Coordinates of C-alpha atoms and ligand atoms in Angstrom, one line a residue:
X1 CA 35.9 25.3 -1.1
X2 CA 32.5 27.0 -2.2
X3 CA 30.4 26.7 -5.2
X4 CA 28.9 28.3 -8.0
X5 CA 26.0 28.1 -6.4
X6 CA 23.6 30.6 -8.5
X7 CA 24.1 29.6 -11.7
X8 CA 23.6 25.7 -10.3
X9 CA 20.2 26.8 -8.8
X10 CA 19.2 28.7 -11.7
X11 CA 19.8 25.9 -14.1
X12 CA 17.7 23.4 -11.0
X13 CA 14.9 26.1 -11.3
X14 CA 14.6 25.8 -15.2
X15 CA 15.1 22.0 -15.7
X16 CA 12.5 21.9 -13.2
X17 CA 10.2 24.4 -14.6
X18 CA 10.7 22.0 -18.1
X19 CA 8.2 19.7 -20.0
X20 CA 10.6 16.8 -19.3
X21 CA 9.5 13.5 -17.7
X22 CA 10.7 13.5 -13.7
X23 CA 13.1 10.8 -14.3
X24 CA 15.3 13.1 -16.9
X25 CA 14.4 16.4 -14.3
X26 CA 15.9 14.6 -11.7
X27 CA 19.2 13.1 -13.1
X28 CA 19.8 16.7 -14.2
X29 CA 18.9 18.3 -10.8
X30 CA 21.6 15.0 -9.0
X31 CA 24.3 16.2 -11.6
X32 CA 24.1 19.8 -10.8
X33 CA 23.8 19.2 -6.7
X34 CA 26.9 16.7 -6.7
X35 CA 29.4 19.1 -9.3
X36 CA 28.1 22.4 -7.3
X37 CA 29.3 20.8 -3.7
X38 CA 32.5 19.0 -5.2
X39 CA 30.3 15.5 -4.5
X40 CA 31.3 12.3 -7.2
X41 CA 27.5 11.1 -7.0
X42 CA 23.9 12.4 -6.3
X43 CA 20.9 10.6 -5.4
X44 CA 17.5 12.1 -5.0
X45 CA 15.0 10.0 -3.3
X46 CA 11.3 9.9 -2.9
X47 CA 9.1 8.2 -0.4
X48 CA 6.8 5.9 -2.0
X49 CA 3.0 6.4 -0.6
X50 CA 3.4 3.7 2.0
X51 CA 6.6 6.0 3.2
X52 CA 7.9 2.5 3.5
X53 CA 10.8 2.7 1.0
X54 CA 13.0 5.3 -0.7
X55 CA 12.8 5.2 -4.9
X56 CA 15.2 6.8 -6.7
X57 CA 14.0 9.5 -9.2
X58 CA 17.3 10.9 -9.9
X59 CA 20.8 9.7 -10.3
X60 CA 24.3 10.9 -11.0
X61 CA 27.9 9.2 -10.9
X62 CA 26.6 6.2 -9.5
X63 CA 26.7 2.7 -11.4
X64 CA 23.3 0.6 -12.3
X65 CA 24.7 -2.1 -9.9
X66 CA 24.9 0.7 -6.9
X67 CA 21.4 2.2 -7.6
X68 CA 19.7 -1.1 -8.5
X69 CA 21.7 -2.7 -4.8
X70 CA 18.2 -3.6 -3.2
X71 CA 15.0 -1.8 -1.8
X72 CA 15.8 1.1 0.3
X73 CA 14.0 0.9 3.5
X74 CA 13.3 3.8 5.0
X75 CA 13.7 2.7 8.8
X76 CA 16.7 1.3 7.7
X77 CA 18.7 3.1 5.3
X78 CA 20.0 6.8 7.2
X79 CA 16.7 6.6 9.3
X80 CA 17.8 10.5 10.5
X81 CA 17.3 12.1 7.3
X82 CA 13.5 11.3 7.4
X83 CA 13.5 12.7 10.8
X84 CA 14.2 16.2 9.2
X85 CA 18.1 16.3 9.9
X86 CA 21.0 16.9 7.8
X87 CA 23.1 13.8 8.1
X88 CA 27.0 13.3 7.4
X89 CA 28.6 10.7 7.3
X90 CA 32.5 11.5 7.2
X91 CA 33.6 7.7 6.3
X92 CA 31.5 4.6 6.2
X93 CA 34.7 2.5 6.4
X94 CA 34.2 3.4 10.3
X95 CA 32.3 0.2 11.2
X96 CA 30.6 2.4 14.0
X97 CA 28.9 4.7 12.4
X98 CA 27.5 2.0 10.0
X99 CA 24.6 0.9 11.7
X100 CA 22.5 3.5 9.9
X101 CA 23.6 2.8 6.7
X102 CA 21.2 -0.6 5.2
X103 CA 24.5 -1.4 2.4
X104 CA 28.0 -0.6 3.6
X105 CA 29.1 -3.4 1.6
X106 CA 28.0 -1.9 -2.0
X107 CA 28.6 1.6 -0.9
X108 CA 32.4 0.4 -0.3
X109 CA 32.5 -1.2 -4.2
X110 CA 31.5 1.9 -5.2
X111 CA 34.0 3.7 -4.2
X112 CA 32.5 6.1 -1.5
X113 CA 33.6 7.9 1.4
X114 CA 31.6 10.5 2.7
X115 CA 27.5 10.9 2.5
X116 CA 25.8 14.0 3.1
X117 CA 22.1 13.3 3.2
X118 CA 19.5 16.4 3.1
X119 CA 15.7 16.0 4.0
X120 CA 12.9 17.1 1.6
X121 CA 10.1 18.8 3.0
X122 CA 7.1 19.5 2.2
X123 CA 4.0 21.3 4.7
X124 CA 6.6 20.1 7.6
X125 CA 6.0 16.9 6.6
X126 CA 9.7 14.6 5.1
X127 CA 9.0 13.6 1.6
X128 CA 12.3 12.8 0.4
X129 CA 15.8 13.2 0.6
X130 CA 18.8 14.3 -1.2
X131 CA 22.7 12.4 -1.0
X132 CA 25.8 13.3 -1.9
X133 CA 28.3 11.2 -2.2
X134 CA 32.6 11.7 -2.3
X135 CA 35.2 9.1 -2.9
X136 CA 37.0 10.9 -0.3
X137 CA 36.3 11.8 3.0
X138 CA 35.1 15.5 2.4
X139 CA 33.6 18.4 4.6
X140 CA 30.7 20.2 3.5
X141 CA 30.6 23.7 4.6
X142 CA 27.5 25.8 5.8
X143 CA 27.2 27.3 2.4
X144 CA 27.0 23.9 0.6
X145 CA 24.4 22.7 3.1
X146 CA 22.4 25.7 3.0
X147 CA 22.6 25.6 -1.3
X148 CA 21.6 21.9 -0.9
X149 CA 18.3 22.7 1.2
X150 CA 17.8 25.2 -1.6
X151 CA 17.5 22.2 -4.2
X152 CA 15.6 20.3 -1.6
X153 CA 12.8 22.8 -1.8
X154 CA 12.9 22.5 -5.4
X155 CA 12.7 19.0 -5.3
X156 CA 9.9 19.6 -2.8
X157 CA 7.7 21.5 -5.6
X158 CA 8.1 18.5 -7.7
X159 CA 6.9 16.6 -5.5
X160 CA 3.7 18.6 -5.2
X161 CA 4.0 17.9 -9.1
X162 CA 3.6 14.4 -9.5
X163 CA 1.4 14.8 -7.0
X164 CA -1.1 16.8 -8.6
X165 CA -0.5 14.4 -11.7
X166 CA -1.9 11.7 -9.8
X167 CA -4.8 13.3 -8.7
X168 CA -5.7 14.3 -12.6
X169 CA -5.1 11.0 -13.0
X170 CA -7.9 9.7 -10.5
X171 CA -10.1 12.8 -11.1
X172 CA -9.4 16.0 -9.5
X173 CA -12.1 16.6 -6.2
X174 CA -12.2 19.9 -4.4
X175 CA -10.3 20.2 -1.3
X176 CA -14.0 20.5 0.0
X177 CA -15.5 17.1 -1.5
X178 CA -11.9 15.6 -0.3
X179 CA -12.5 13.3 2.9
X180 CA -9.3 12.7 4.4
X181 CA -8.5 8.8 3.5
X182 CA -8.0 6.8 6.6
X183 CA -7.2 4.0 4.5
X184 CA -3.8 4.2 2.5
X185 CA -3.4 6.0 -1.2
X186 CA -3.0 3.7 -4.0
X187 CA 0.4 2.1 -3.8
X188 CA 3.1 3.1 -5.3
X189 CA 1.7 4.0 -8.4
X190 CA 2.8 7.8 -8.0
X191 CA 6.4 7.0 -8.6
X192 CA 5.5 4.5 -11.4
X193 CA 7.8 4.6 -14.4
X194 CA 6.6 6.5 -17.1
X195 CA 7.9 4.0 -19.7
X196 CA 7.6 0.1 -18.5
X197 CA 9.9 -1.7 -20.5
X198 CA 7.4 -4.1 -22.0
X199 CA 3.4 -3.4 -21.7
X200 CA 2.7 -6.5 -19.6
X201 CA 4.8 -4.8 -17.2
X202 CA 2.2 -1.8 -16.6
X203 CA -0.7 -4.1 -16.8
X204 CA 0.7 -6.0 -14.0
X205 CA 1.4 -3.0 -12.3
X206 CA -2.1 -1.8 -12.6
X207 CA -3.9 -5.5 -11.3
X208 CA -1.5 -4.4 -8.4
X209 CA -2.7 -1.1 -7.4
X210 CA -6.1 -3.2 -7.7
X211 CA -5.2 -4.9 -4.7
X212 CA -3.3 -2.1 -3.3
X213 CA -0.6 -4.2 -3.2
X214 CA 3.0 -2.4 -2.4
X215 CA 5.7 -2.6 -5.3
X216 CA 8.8 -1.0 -6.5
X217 CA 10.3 -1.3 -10.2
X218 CA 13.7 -2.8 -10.8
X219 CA 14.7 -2.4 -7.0
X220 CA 17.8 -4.4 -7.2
X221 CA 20.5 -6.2 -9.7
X222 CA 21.7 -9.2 -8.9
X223 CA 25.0 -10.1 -10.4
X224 CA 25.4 -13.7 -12.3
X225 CA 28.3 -13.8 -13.5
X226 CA 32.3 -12.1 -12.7
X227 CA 34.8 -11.6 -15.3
X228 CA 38.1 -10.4 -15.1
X229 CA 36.3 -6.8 -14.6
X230 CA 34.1 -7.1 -12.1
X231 CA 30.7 -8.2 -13.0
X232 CA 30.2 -9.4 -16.2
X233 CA 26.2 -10.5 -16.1
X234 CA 23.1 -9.3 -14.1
X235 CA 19.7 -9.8 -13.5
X236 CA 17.3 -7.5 -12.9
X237 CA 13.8 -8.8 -12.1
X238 CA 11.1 -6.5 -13.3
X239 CA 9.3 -6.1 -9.7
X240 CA 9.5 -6.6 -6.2
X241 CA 6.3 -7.2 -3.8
X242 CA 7.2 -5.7 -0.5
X243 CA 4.3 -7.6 1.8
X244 CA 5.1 -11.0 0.1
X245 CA 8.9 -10.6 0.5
X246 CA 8.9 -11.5 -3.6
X247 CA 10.5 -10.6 -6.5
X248 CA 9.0 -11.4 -9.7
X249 CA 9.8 -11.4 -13.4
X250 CA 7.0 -11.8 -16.1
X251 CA 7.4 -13.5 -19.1
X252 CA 6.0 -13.0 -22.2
X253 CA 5.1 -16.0 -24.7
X254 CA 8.3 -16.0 -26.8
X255 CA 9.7 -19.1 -26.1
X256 CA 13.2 -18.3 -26.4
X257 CA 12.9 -15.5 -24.0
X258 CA 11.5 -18.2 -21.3
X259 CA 14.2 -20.2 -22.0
X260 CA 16.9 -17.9 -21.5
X261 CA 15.0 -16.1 -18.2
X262 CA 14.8 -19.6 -16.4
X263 CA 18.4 -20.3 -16.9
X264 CA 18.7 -16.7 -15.1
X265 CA 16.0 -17.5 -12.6
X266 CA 18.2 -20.6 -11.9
X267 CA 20.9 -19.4 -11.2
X268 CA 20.1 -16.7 -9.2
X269 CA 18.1 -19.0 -6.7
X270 CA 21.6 -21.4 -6.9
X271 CA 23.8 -17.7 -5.8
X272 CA 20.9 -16.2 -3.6
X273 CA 19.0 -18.9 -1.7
X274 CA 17.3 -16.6 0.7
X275 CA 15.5 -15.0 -2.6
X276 CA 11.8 -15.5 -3.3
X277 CA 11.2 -15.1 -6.8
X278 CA 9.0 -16.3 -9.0
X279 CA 8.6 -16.1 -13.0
X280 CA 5.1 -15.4 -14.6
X281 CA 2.9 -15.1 -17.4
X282 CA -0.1 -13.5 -17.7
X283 CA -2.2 -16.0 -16.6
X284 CA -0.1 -16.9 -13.5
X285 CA -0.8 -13.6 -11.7
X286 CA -4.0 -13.7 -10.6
X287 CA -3.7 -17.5 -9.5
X288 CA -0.4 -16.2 -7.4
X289 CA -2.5 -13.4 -5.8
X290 CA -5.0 -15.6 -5.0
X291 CA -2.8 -18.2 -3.2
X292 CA -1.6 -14.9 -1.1
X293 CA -5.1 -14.3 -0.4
X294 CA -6.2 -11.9 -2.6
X295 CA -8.7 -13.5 -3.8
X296 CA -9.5 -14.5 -7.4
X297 CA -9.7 -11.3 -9.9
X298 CA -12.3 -13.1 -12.1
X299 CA -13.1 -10.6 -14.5
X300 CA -17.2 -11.3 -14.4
X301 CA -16.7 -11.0 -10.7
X302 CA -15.1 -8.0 -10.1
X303 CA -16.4 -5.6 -13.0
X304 CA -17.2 -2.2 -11.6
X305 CA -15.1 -2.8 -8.5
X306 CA -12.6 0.1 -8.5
X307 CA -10.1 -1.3 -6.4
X308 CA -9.7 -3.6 -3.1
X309 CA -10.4 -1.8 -0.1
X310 CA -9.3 -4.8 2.5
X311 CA -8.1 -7.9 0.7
X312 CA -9.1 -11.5 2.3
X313 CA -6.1 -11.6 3.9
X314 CA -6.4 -8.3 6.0
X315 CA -10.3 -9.0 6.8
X316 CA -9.3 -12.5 7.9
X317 CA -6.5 -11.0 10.2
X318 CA -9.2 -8.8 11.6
X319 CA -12.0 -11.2 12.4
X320 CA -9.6 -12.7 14.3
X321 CA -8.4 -9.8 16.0
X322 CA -12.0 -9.1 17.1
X323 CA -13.1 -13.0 17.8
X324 CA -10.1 -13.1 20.4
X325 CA -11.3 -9.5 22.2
X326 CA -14.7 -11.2 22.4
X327 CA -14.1 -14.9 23.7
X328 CA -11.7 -12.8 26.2
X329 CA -14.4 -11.0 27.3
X330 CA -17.2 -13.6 28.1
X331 CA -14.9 -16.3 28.5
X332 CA -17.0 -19.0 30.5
X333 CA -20.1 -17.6 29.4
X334 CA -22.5 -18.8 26.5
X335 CA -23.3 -16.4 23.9
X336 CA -25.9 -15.6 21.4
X337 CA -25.1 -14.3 17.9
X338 CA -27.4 -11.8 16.2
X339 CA -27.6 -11.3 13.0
X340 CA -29.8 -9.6 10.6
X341 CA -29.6 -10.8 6.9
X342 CA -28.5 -10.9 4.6
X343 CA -25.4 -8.5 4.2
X344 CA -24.2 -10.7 7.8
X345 CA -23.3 -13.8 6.3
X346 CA -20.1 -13.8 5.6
X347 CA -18.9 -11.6 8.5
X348 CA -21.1 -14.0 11.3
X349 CA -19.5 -17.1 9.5
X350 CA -16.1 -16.3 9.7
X351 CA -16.8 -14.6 12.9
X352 CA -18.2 -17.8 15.1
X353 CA -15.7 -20.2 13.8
X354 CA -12.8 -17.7 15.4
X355 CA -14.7 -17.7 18.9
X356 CA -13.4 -19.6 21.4
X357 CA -17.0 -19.9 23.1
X358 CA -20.4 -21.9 22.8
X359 CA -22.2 -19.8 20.7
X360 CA -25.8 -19.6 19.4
X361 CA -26.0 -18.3 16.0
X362 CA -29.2 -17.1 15.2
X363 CA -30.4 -14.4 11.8
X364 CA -33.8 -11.7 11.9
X365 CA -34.9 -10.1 8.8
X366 CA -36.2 -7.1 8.4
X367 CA -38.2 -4.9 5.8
X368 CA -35.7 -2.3 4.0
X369 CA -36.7 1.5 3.1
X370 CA -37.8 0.9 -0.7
X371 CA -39.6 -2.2 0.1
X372 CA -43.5 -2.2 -0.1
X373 CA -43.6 -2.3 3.2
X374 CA -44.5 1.5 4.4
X375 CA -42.8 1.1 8.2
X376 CA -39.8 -0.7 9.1
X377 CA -41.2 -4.4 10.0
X378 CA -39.8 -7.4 11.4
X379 CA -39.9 -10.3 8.3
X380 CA -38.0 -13.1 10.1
X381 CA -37.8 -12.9 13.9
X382 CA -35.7 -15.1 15.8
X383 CA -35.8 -18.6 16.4
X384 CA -34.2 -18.7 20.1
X385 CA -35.4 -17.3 23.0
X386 CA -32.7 -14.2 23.9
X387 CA -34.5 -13.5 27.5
X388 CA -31.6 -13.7 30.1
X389 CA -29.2 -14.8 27.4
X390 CA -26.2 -12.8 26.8
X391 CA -26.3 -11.3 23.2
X392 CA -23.7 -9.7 20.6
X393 CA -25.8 -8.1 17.9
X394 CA -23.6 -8.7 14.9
X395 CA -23.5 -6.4 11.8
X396 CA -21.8 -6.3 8.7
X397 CA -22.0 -2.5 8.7
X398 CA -23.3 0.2 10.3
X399 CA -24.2 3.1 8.7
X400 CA -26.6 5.8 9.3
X401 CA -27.1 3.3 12.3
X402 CA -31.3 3.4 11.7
X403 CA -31.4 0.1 11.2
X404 CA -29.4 -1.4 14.4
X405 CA -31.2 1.1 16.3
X406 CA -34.5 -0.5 15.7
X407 CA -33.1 -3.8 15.9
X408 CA -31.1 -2.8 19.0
X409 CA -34.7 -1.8 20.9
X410 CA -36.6 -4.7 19.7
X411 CA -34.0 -7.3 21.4
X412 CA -33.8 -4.7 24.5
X413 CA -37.8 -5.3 25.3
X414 CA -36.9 -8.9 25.2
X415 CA -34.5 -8.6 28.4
X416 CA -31.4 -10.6 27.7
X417 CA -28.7 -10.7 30.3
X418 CA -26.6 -8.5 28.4
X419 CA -26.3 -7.0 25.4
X420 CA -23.1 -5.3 22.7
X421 CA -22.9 -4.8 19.6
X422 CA -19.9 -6.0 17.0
X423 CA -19.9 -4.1 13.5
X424 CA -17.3 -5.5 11.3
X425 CA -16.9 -1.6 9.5
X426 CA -18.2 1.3 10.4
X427 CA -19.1 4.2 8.4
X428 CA -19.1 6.8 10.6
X429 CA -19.4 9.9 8.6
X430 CA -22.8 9.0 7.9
X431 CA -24.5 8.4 11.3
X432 CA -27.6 10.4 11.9
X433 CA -28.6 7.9 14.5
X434 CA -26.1 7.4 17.6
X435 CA -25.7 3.4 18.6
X436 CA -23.1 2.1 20.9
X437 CA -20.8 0.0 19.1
X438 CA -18.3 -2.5 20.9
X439 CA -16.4 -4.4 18.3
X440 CA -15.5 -2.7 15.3
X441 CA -13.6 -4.2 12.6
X442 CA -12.5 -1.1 10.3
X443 CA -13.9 2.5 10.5
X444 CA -14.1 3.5 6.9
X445 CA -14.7 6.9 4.5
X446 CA -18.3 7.1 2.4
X447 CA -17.1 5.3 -0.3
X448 CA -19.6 3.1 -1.9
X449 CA -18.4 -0.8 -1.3
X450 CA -19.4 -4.2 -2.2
X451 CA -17.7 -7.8 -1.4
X452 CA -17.3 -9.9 1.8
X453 CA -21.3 -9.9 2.3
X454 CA -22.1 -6.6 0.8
X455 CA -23.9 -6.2 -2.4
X456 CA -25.0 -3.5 -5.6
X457 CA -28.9 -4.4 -6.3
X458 CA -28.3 -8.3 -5.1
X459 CA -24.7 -8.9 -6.6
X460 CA -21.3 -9.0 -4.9
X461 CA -21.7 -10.6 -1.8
X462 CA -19.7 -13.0 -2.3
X463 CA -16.4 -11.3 -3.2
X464 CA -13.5 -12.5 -1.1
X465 CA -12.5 -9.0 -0.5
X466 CA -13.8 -5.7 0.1
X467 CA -13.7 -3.5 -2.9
X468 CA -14.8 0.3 -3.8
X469 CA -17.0 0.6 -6.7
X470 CA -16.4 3.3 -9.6
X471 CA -17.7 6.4 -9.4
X472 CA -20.5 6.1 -11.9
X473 CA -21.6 2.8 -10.2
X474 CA -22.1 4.8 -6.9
X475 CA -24.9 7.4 -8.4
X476 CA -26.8 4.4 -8.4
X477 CA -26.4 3.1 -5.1
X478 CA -25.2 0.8 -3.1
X479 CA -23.2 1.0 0.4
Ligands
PRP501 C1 -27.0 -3.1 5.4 C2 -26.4 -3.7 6.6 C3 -27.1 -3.1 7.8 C4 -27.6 -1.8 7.3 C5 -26.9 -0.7 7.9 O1 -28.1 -3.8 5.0 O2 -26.5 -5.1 6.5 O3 -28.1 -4.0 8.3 O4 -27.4 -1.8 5.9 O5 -27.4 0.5 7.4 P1 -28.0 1.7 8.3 O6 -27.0 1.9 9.4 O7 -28.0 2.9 7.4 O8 -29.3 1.3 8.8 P2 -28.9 -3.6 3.6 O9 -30.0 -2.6 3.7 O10 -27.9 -3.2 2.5 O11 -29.5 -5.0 3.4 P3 -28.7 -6.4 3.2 O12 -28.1 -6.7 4.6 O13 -29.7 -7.4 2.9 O14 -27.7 -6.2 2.2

């Protein structure tokens, strides 16, 4: 059985050349792929920028109930296809070959047989995927596959797309200005929808991608209610947060609307106990993201800040991480902690109560390039005596590392037993002065930061989290 396949790829290649929005480009690209290889349904999947789940930005012959079935994770759901291979599955009814398949159970409802699935590549790298799906069991010839990796290359370019759109979004940089993020891309704000169903909806979104927290739109439907044919009420809430395990629906102040969502919210806790979901309003979010240790998105607090770099939670995880290396290694020994002001504070704080050791905490000052002072001078020295005492120089950051190498000679001349060095980030790309570091929290890009200890002409410091400051905040300094 072959298909028309010209006239299918010509019509791909033109929708996809078109003005329209990527949702409509890709239901039309699903409808020509499944009627061109004889499928009864087409899916075309995108990774979202976490590559931790698959969203759908095209769908054809497939119910709301079957596309809305629950996030699609990407280790779990046909884990091949992102490997780069063409996958078939001739029948999911066979129970052995369902272990790659996350919901045999909805995929039966729906009626389906067979699944091809076809990676989407893009510079070598899997980006997406395409499935077919037949309510019989069905063999796709050589031709269909080859036609399908056609429309996979298409699907690629639109990729590249929405892409490109993203970067206009955030202001376009030169592949030359570009430093290669080693922290991740906004969440999945690429694949957001481009019509929320409600405003509230895209603000939420957007305190989200503040916190670079992971979420999908309308991942799943949950059915309420059966009738005589089949289900007869769903539930769809607006957005599900990945890390927290939590689905949430937001609320607006129309009181009959809360009334009817909480009857919904009830009973789908009654029909899905293992469920997390909570209802908001406006002011709820940020108190929610707090208590998951986001810290508080006061307004005052954080204007200018961009978006969260490492959120309370994550530097917390970290200072732990580092205070169990360090109590491991000087486990029965005594140790004294260096610290030189003021930036420190927060990082030597959290830092001593995770140690496992006696520990002396002790702070220098010094004079800073811009201060009267004309050479670098000591403006608080230390209170203990460091000779034959084993020392950890501790740091907030280290940057062009000038400062900890003065610091780092001063102690020297003073002969303690030992001495390292903990920095809780290090910016890297900007050393013009090499200093051995031993404990290093995060290795960041040169992007200007503030929070956690760090401030912008005196302010800051005392943000829970580590944030990035905008662009025009940056011309005028800070670290
Ligand atoms: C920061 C930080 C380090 C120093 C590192 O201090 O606390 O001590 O910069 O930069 P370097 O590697 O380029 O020398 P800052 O000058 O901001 O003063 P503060 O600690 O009082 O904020």
């Amino acid at each position: 059985m072959s298909g028309n396949y010209y006239p299918a790829l010509k019509q791909i290649s033109k929708v996809s050349n078109s003005a329209f929005g990527l949702r409509k480009i890709g239901n039309s690209i699903a409808k020509s792929a499944a009627k061109t290889v004889h499928g009864q349904g087409c899916r075309i999947l995108f990774l979202n920028p976490l590559k931790r789940y698959l969203v759908t930005v095209g769908a054809y012959g497939l119910s709301d109930l079957f596309l809305r079935k629950g996030p699609l994770d990407a280790r779990k759901s046909l884990p091949d296809i992102l490997d780069g291979r063409i996958v078939y599955i001739a029948d999911i009814a066979d129970i052995a070959v369902t272990h790659g398949i996350q919901y045999p159970e909805e995929d039966r409802d729906q009626g389906i047989s067979s699944i091809l699935g076809v990676p989407i590549t893009k510079n070598g790298e899997v980006v997406g995927e395409i499935r077919i799906y037949t309510r019989e069991p069905q063999e796709f010839s050589e031709s269909d596959r080859s036609f399908l990796l056609s429309v996979a290359d298409i699907c690629a370019l639109l990729f590249e797309k929405m892409e490109l759109y993203r970067l206009l979004e955030k202001g376009y940089k030169s592949d030359k200005e570009r430093i290669e993020p080693q922290v991740p891309q906004l969440p999945t704000s690429a694949l957001r929808p481009t019509n929320f169903a409600h405003p509230s909806e895209g603000e939420f979104a957007k305190l989200l991608d503040f916190y670079r927290i992971e979420w999908l739109y309308e991942p799943r439907a949950f059915p309420l209610r059966w009738g005589k044919n089949g289900v007869a009420e769903m539930f769809t809430p607006d957005f599900y947060l990945s890390e927290m395990d939590l689905y949430v629906e937001l609320t607006t102040l129309k009181q009959s609307l809360i009334t009817e969502k909480n009857r919904k919210v009830r009973r789908l806790r009654e029909l899905y106990p293992g469920i997390n979901i909570k209802l908001l309003n406006k002011n709820d979010y940020t108190r929610l993201l707090a208590k998951y240790g986001y810290g508080f998105a006061g307004e005052a607090k954080t204007e200018g800040v961009e978006h969260v770099l490492y959120s309370h939670t994550q530097i917390q995880r970290r200072v732990r991480v580092l205070a169990k290396r360090i109590s491991q290694d000087y486990a029965g020994e005594k140790l004294v902690l260096v610290g030189i002001l003021k930036g420190v504070v927060c990082f030597m704080s959290d830092l001593m109560q995770n140690l496992s050791l006696p520990v002396i905490p002790d702070f220098m000052a010094i004079s800073r390039y811009g201060s009267d002072a004309h050479v670098v001078q000591i403006t608080k020295d230390l209170d203990s005596t460091i000779t034959g005492q084993h020392v950890l120089m501790v740091e907030d950051i280290v940057d062009t590392g000038m400062t900890l190498n003065y610091v780092l000679k001063y102690i020297s001349a003073r002969n303690p037993a030992s001495l390292r060095v903990c920095t809780f980030l290090d910016k890297r790309v900007r050393r013009l002065v090499d200093v051995p570091l031993d404990y290093v929290g995060f290795e960041i890009t040169d992007e200007f930061i503030v929070g956690y200890g760090l401030d912008r002409g005196g302010e800051y410091r005392n943000l829970p989290f580590i944030g990035v400051l905008h662009q025009e905040l940056m011309k005028e300094g800070a670290k």
